[in-house]
Coordinates of C-alpha atoms in Angstrom, one line a residue:
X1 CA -21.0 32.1 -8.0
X2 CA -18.7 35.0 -8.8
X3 CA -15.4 34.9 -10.4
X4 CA -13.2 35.0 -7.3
X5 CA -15.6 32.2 -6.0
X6 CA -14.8 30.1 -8.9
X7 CA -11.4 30.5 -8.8
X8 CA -10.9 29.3 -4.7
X9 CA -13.0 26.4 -6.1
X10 CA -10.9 25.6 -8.6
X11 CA -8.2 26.0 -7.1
X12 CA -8.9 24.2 -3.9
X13 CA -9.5 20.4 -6.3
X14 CA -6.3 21.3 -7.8
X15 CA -4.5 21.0 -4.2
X16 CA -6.9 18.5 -3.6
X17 CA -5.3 16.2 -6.5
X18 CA -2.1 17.1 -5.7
X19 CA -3.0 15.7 -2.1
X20 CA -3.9 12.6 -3.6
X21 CA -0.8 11.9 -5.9
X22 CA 1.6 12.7 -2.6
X23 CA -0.1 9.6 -1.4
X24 CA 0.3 7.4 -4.5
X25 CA 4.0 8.7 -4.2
X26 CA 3.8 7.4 -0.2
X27 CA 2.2 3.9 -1.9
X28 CA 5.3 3.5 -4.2
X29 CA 7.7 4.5 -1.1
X30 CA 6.0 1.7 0.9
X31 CA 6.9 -1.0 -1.3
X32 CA 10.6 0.0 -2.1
X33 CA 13.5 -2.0 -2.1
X34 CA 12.6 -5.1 -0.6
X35 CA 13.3 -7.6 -3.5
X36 CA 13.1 -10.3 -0.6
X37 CA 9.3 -9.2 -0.9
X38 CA 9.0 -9.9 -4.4
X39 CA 5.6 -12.4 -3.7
X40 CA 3.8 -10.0 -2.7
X41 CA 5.1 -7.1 -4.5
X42 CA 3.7 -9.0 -7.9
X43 CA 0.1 -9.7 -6.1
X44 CA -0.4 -6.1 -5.7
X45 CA 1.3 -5.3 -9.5
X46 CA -1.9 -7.8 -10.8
X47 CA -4.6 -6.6 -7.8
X48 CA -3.3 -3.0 -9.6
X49 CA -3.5 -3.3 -12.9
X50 CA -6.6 -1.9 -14.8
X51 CA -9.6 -3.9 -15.1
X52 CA -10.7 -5.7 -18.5
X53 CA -14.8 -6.1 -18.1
X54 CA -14.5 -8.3 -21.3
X55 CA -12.4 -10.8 -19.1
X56 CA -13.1 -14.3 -17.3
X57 CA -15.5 -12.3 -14.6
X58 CA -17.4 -10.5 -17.0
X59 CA -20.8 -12.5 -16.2
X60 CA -20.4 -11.1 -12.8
X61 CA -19.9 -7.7 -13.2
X62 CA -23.7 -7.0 -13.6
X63 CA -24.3 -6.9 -9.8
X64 CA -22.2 -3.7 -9.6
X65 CA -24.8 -2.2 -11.7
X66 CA -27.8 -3.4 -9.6
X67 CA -26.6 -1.9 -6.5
X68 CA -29.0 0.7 -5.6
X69 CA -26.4 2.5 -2.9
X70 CA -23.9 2.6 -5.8
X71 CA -25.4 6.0 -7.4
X72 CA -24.6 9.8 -7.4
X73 CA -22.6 12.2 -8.6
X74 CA -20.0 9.8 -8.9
X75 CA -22.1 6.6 -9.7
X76 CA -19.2 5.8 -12.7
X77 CA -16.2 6.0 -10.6
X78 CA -18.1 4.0 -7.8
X79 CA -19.4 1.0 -10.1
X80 CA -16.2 0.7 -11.6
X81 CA -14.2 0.5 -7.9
X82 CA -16.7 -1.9 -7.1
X83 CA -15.8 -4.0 -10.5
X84 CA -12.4 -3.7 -10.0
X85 CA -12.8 -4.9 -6.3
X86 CA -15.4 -7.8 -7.2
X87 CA -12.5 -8.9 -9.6
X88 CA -9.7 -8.7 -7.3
X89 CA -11.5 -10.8 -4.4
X90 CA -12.4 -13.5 -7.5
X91 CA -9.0 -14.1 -8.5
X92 CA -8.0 -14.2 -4.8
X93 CA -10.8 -16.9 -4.1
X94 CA -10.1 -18.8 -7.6
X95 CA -6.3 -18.7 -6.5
X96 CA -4.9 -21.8 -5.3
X97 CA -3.9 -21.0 -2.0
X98 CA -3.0 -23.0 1.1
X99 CA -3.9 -21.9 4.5
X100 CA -1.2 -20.4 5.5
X101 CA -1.0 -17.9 2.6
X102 CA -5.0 -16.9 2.3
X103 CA -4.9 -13.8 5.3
X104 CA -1.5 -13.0 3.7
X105 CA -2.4 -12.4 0.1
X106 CA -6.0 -11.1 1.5
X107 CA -3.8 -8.5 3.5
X108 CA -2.4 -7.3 -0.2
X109 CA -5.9 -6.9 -1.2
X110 CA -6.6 -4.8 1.9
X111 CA -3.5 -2.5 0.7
X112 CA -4.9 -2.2 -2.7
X113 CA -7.8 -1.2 -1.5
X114 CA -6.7 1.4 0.9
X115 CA -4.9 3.5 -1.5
X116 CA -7.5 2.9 -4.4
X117 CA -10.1 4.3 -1.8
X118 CA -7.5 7.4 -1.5
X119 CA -7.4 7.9 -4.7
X120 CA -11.1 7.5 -6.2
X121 CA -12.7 9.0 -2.3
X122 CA -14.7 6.0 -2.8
X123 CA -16.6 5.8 0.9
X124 CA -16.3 3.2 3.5
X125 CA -19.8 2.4 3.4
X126 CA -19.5 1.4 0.3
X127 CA -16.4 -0.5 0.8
X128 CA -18.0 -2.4 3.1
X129 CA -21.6 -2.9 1.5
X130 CA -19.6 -4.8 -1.3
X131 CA -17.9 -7.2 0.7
X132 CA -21.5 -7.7 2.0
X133 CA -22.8 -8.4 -1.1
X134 CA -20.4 -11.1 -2.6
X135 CA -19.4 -13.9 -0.6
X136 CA -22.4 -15.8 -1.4
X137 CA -21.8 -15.3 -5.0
X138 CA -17.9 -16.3 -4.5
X139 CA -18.8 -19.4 -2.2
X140 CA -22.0 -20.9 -4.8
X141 CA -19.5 -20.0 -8.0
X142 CA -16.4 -21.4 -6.7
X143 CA -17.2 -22.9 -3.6
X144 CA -14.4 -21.1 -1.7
X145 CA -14.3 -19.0 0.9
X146 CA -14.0 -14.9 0.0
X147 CA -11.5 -12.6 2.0
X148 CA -13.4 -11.3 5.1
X149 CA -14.2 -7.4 5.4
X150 CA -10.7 -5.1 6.4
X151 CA -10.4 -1.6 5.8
X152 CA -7.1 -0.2 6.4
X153 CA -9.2 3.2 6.3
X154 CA -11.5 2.7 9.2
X155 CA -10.7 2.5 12.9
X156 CA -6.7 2.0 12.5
X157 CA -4.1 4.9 13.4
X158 CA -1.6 5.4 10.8
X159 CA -2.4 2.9 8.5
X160 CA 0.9 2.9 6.6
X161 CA 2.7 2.3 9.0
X162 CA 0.4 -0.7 10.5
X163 CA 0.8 -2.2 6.7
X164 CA 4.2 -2.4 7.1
X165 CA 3.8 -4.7 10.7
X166 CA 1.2 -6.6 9.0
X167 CA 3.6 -7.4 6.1
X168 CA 5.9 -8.7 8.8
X169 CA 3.7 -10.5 10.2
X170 CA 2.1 -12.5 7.7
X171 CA 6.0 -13.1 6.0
X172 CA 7.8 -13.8 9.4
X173 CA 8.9 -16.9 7.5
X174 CA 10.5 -15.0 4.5
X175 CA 12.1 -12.8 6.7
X176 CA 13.6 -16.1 8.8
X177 CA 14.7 -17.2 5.5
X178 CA 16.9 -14.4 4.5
X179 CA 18.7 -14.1 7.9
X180 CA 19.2 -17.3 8.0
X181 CA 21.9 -16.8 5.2
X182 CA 24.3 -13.8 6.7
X183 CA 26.1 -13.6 3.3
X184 CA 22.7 -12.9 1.0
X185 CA 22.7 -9.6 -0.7
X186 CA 18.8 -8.8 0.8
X187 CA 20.5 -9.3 4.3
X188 CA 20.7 -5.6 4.6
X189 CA 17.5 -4.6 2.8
X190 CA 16.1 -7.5 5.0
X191 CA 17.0 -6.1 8.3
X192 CA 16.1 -2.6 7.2
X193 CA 13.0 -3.2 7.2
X194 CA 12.9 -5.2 10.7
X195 CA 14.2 -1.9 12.0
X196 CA 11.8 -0.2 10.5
X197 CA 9.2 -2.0 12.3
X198 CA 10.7 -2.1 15.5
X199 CA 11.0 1.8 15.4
X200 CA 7.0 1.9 14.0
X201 CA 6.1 -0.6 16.8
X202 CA 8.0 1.5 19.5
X203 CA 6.5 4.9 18.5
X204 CA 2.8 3.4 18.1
X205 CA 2.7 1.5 21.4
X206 CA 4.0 4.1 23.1
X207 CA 1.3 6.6 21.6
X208 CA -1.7 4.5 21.6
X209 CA -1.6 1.1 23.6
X210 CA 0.5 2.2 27.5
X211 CA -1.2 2.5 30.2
X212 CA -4.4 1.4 29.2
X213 CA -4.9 3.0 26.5
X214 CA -5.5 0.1 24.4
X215 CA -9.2 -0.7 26.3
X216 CA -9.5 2.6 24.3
X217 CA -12.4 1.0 21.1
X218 CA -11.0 3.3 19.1
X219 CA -7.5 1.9 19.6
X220 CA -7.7 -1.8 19.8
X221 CA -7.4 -2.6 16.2
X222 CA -4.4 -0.8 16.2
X223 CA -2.8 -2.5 19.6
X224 CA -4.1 -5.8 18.1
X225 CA -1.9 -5.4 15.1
X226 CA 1.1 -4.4 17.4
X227 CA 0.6 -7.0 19.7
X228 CA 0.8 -10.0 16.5
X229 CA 4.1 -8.2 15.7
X230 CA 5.9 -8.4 19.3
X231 CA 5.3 -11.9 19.0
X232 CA 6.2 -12.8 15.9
X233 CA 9.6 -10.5 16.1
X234 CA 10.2 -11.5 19.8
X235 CA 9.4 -15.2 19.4
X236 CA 11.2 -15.6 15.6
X237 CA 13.8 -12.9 14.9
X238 CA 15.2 -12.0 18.1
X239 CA 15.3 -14.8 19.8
X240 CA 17.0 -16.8 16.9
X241 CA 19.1 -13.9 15.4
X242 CA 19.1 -11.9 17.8
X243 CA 22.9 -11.9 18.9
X244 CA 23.8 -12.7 15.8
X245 CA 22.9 -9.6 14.2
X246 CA 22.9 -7.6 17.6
X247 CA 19.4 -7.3 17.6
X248 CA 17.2 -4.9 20.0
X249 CA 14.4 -6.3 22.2
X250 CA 11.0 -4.2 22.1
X251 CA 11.1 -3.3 25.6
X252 CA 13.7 -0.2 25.0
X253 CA 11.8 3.2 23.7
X254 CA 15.2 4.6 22.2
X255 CA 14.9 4.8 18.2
X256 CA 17.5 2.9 16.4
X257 CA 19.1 5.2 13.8
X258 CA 21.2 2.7 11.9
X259 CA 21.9 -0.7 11.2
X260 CA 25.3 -2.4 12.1
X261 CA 27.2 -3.6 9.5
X262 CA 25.1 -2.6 6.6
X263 CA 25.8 0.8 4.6
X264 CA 24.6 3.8 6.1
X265 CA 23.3 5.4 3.1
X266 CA 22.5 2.8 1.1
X267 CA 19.3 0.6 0.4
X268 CA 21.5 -2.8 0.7
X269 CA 25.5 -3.8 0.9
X270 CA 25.7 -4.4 -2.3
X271 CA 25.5 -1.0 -4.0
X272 CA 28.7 0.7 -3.1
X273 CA 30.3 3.3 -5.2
X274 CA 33.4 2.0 -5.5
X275 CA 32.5 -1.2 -6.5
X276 CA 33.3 -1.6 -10.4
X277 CA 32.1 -4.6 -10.9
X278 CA 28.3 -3.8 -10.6
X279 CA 26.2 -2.9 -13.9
X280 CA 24.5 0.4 -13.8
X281 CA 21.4 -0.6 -13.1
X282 CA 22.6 -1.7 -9.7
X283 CA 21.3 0.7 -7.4
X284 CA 17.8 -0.1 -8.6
X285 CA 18.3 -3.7 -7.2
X286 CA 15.6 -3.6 -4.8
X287 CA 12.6 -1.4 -6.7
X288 CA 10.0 -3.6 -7.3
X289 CA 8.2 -4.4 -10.3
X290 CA 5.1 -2.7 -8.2
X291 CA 6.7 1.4 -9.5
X292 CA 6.3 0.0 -13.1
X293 CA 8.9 0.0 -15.5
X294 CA 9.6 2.4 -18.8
X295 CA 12.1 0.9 -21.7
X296 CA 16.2 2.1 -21.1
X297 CA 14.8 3.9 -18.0
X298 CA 15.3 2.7 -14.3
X299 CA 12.2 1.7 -12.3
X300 CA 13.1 5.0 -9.8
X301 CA 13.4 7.4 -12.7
X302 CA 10.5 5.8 -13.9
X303 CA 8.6 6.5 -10.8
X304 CA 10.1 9.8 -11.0
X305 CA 8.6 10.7 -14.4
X306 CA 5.5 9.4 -13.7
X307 CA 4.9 11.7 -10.6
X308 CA 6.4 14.4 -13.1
X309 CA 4.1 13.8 -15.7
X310 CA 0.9 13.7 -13.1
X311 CA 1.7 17.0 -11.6
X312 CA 2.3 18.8 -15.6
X313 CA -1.1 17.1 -16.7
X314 CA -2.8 18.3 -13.8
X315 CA -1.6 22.2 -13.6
X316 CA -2.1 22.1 -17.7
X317 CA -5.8 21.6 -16.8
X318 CA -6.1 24.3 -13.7
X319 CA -4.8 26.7 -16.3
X320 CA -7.2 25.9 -19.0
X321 CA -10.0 25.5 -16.4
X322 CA -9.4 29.3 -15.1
X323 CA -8.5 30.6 -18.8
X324 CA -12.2 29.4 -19.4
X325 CA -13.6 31.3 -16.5
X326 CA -11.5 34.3 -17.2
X327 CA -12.6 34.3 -20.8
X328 CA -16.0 33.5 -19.9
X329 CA -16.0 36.2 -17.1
X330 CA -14.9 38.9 -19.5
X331 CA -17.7 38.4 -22.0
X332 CA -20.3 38.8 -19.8
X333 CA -19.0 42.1 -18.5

């Protein structure tokens, strides 16, 4: 491989990364101002954090290290996915959780995994052999029942988008809960989001599930998940709020670009300009412990750094990387 060879190479993982950080930067965007959320939000701060194999689930780590399909070129990055995953659907499974929350805190885990998958190319196959593997462990240890197989990365359109119906869904009753109270200060963050939704479900039926397009195999995952919203928005927002906060039905195709009576620039009422009553760290109300948090800095401008620091660490080594090669390429001549 010549010099020039090297150097597309190079060059190419370096956009590559970059690629992968936008969508860590889309993850953090996902879960943005929706304080209303904050349940969920903290699940997927502790499904996130880094794992400690020295911890409660350390005896059952070994099987990650027996799996035969789990070597490579990137046997470490794989076995410690699947660690981090074993651990996750443990806690989930150890977790005292009624009925009605298991799918919805599973559904966090399904998030978690869709982005860690983005990050680490870990491949569905994989993914899948794992969840395979474990249940029996997780129902003769615990005697509890593990979170079925998902993958937010296989056989859904626009899986973003479909997280953010699914979080509806499975928090219908959270969302009931802050309309019910017009005055509350997530009201406006609350019914962003609802609009969100309604535009996502909108667009996506439209492109995917009309005239019979959702017999289509490869779409029916995707029309099942619209399909759970329409009810659950038809049946509990808009027909309960839906005059009171002039609400649209799901039949119109028409995107709605703002929300009456909330701010048009802002993420809730509560964070106007004017207003000199409000602390400075106001306008953050609604980022969520999920972006992290740095001491005397904002959770956004934390975010912000972050990104900043990833992108400066990663063009530091594509510069050393193709100073070696240069160097190296100059000797030999």
């Amino acid at each position: 491989m010549d010099f020039s060879q090297l150097k597309q190479k190079v060059y190419l993982h370096f956009i590559f990364k970059i690629i992968i950080y936008i969508e860590l930067f889309e993850k953090s965007e996902l879960f943005l101002y929706y304080k209303f959320l904050e349940e969920i939000l903290n699940l997927y701060d502790i499904l996130d954090k880094p794992l400690v194999e020295k911890g409660q689930n350390e005896e059952h780590f070994n099987i990650c290290n027996s799996f035969p399909w789990l070597k490579g070129d990137n046997e470490g990055e794989y076995k410690k996915f699947c660690k981090k995953l074993l651990n996750n659907l443990l806690l989930l499974s150890n977790s005292n959780y009624g009925d009605g929350n298991f799918f919805k805190y599973c559904d966090v885990l399904y998030m978690w995994m869709y982005f860690e998958i983005k990050e680490k190319g870990i491949p569905n196959d994989i993914t899948k052999q794992i969840f395979d593997e474990t249940p029996q462990m997780i129902n003769v240890t615990l005697s509890k029942t593990p979170c079925p197989y998902l993958n937010f990365n296989e056989n859904y359109h626009e899986p973003k988008k479909l997280m953010k119906l699914r979080i509806f869904e499975y928090n219908t009753s959270t969302f009931v809960n802050t309309l019910k109270d017009i005055k509350s200060l997530n009201n406006c963050s609350c019914l962003k989001y609802i609009y969100e939704c309604i535009n996502i479900y909108k667009e996506m039926h439209s492109k995917y599930c009309l005239g019979g397009r959702n017999l289509n195999p490869t779409n029916k995952d995707t029309c099942d998940i619209l399909h759970n919203f329409n009810i659950n928005y038809s049946n509990y927002i808009h027909n309960k709020y839906g005059s009171t906060y002039d609400l649209p039905s799901l039949s119109g195709d028409i995107p709605i670009p703002h929300i009456i009576g909330c701010p048009l620039d802002e993420k809730d009422q509560g964070l106007s300009s004017n207003n000199d009553n409000q602390s400075d760290n106001s306008i953050f109300l609604y980022v969520p412990k999920v972006l992290g948090t740095m001491a005397g800095v904002s959770s956004l401008l934390a975010l912000l750094y972050k990104v900043m620091q990833i992108f400066i660490k990663i063009y530091a080594k594509y510069c050393i990387i193709m100073n070696k090669i240069y160097l190296h390429n100059k000797s030999s001549l």
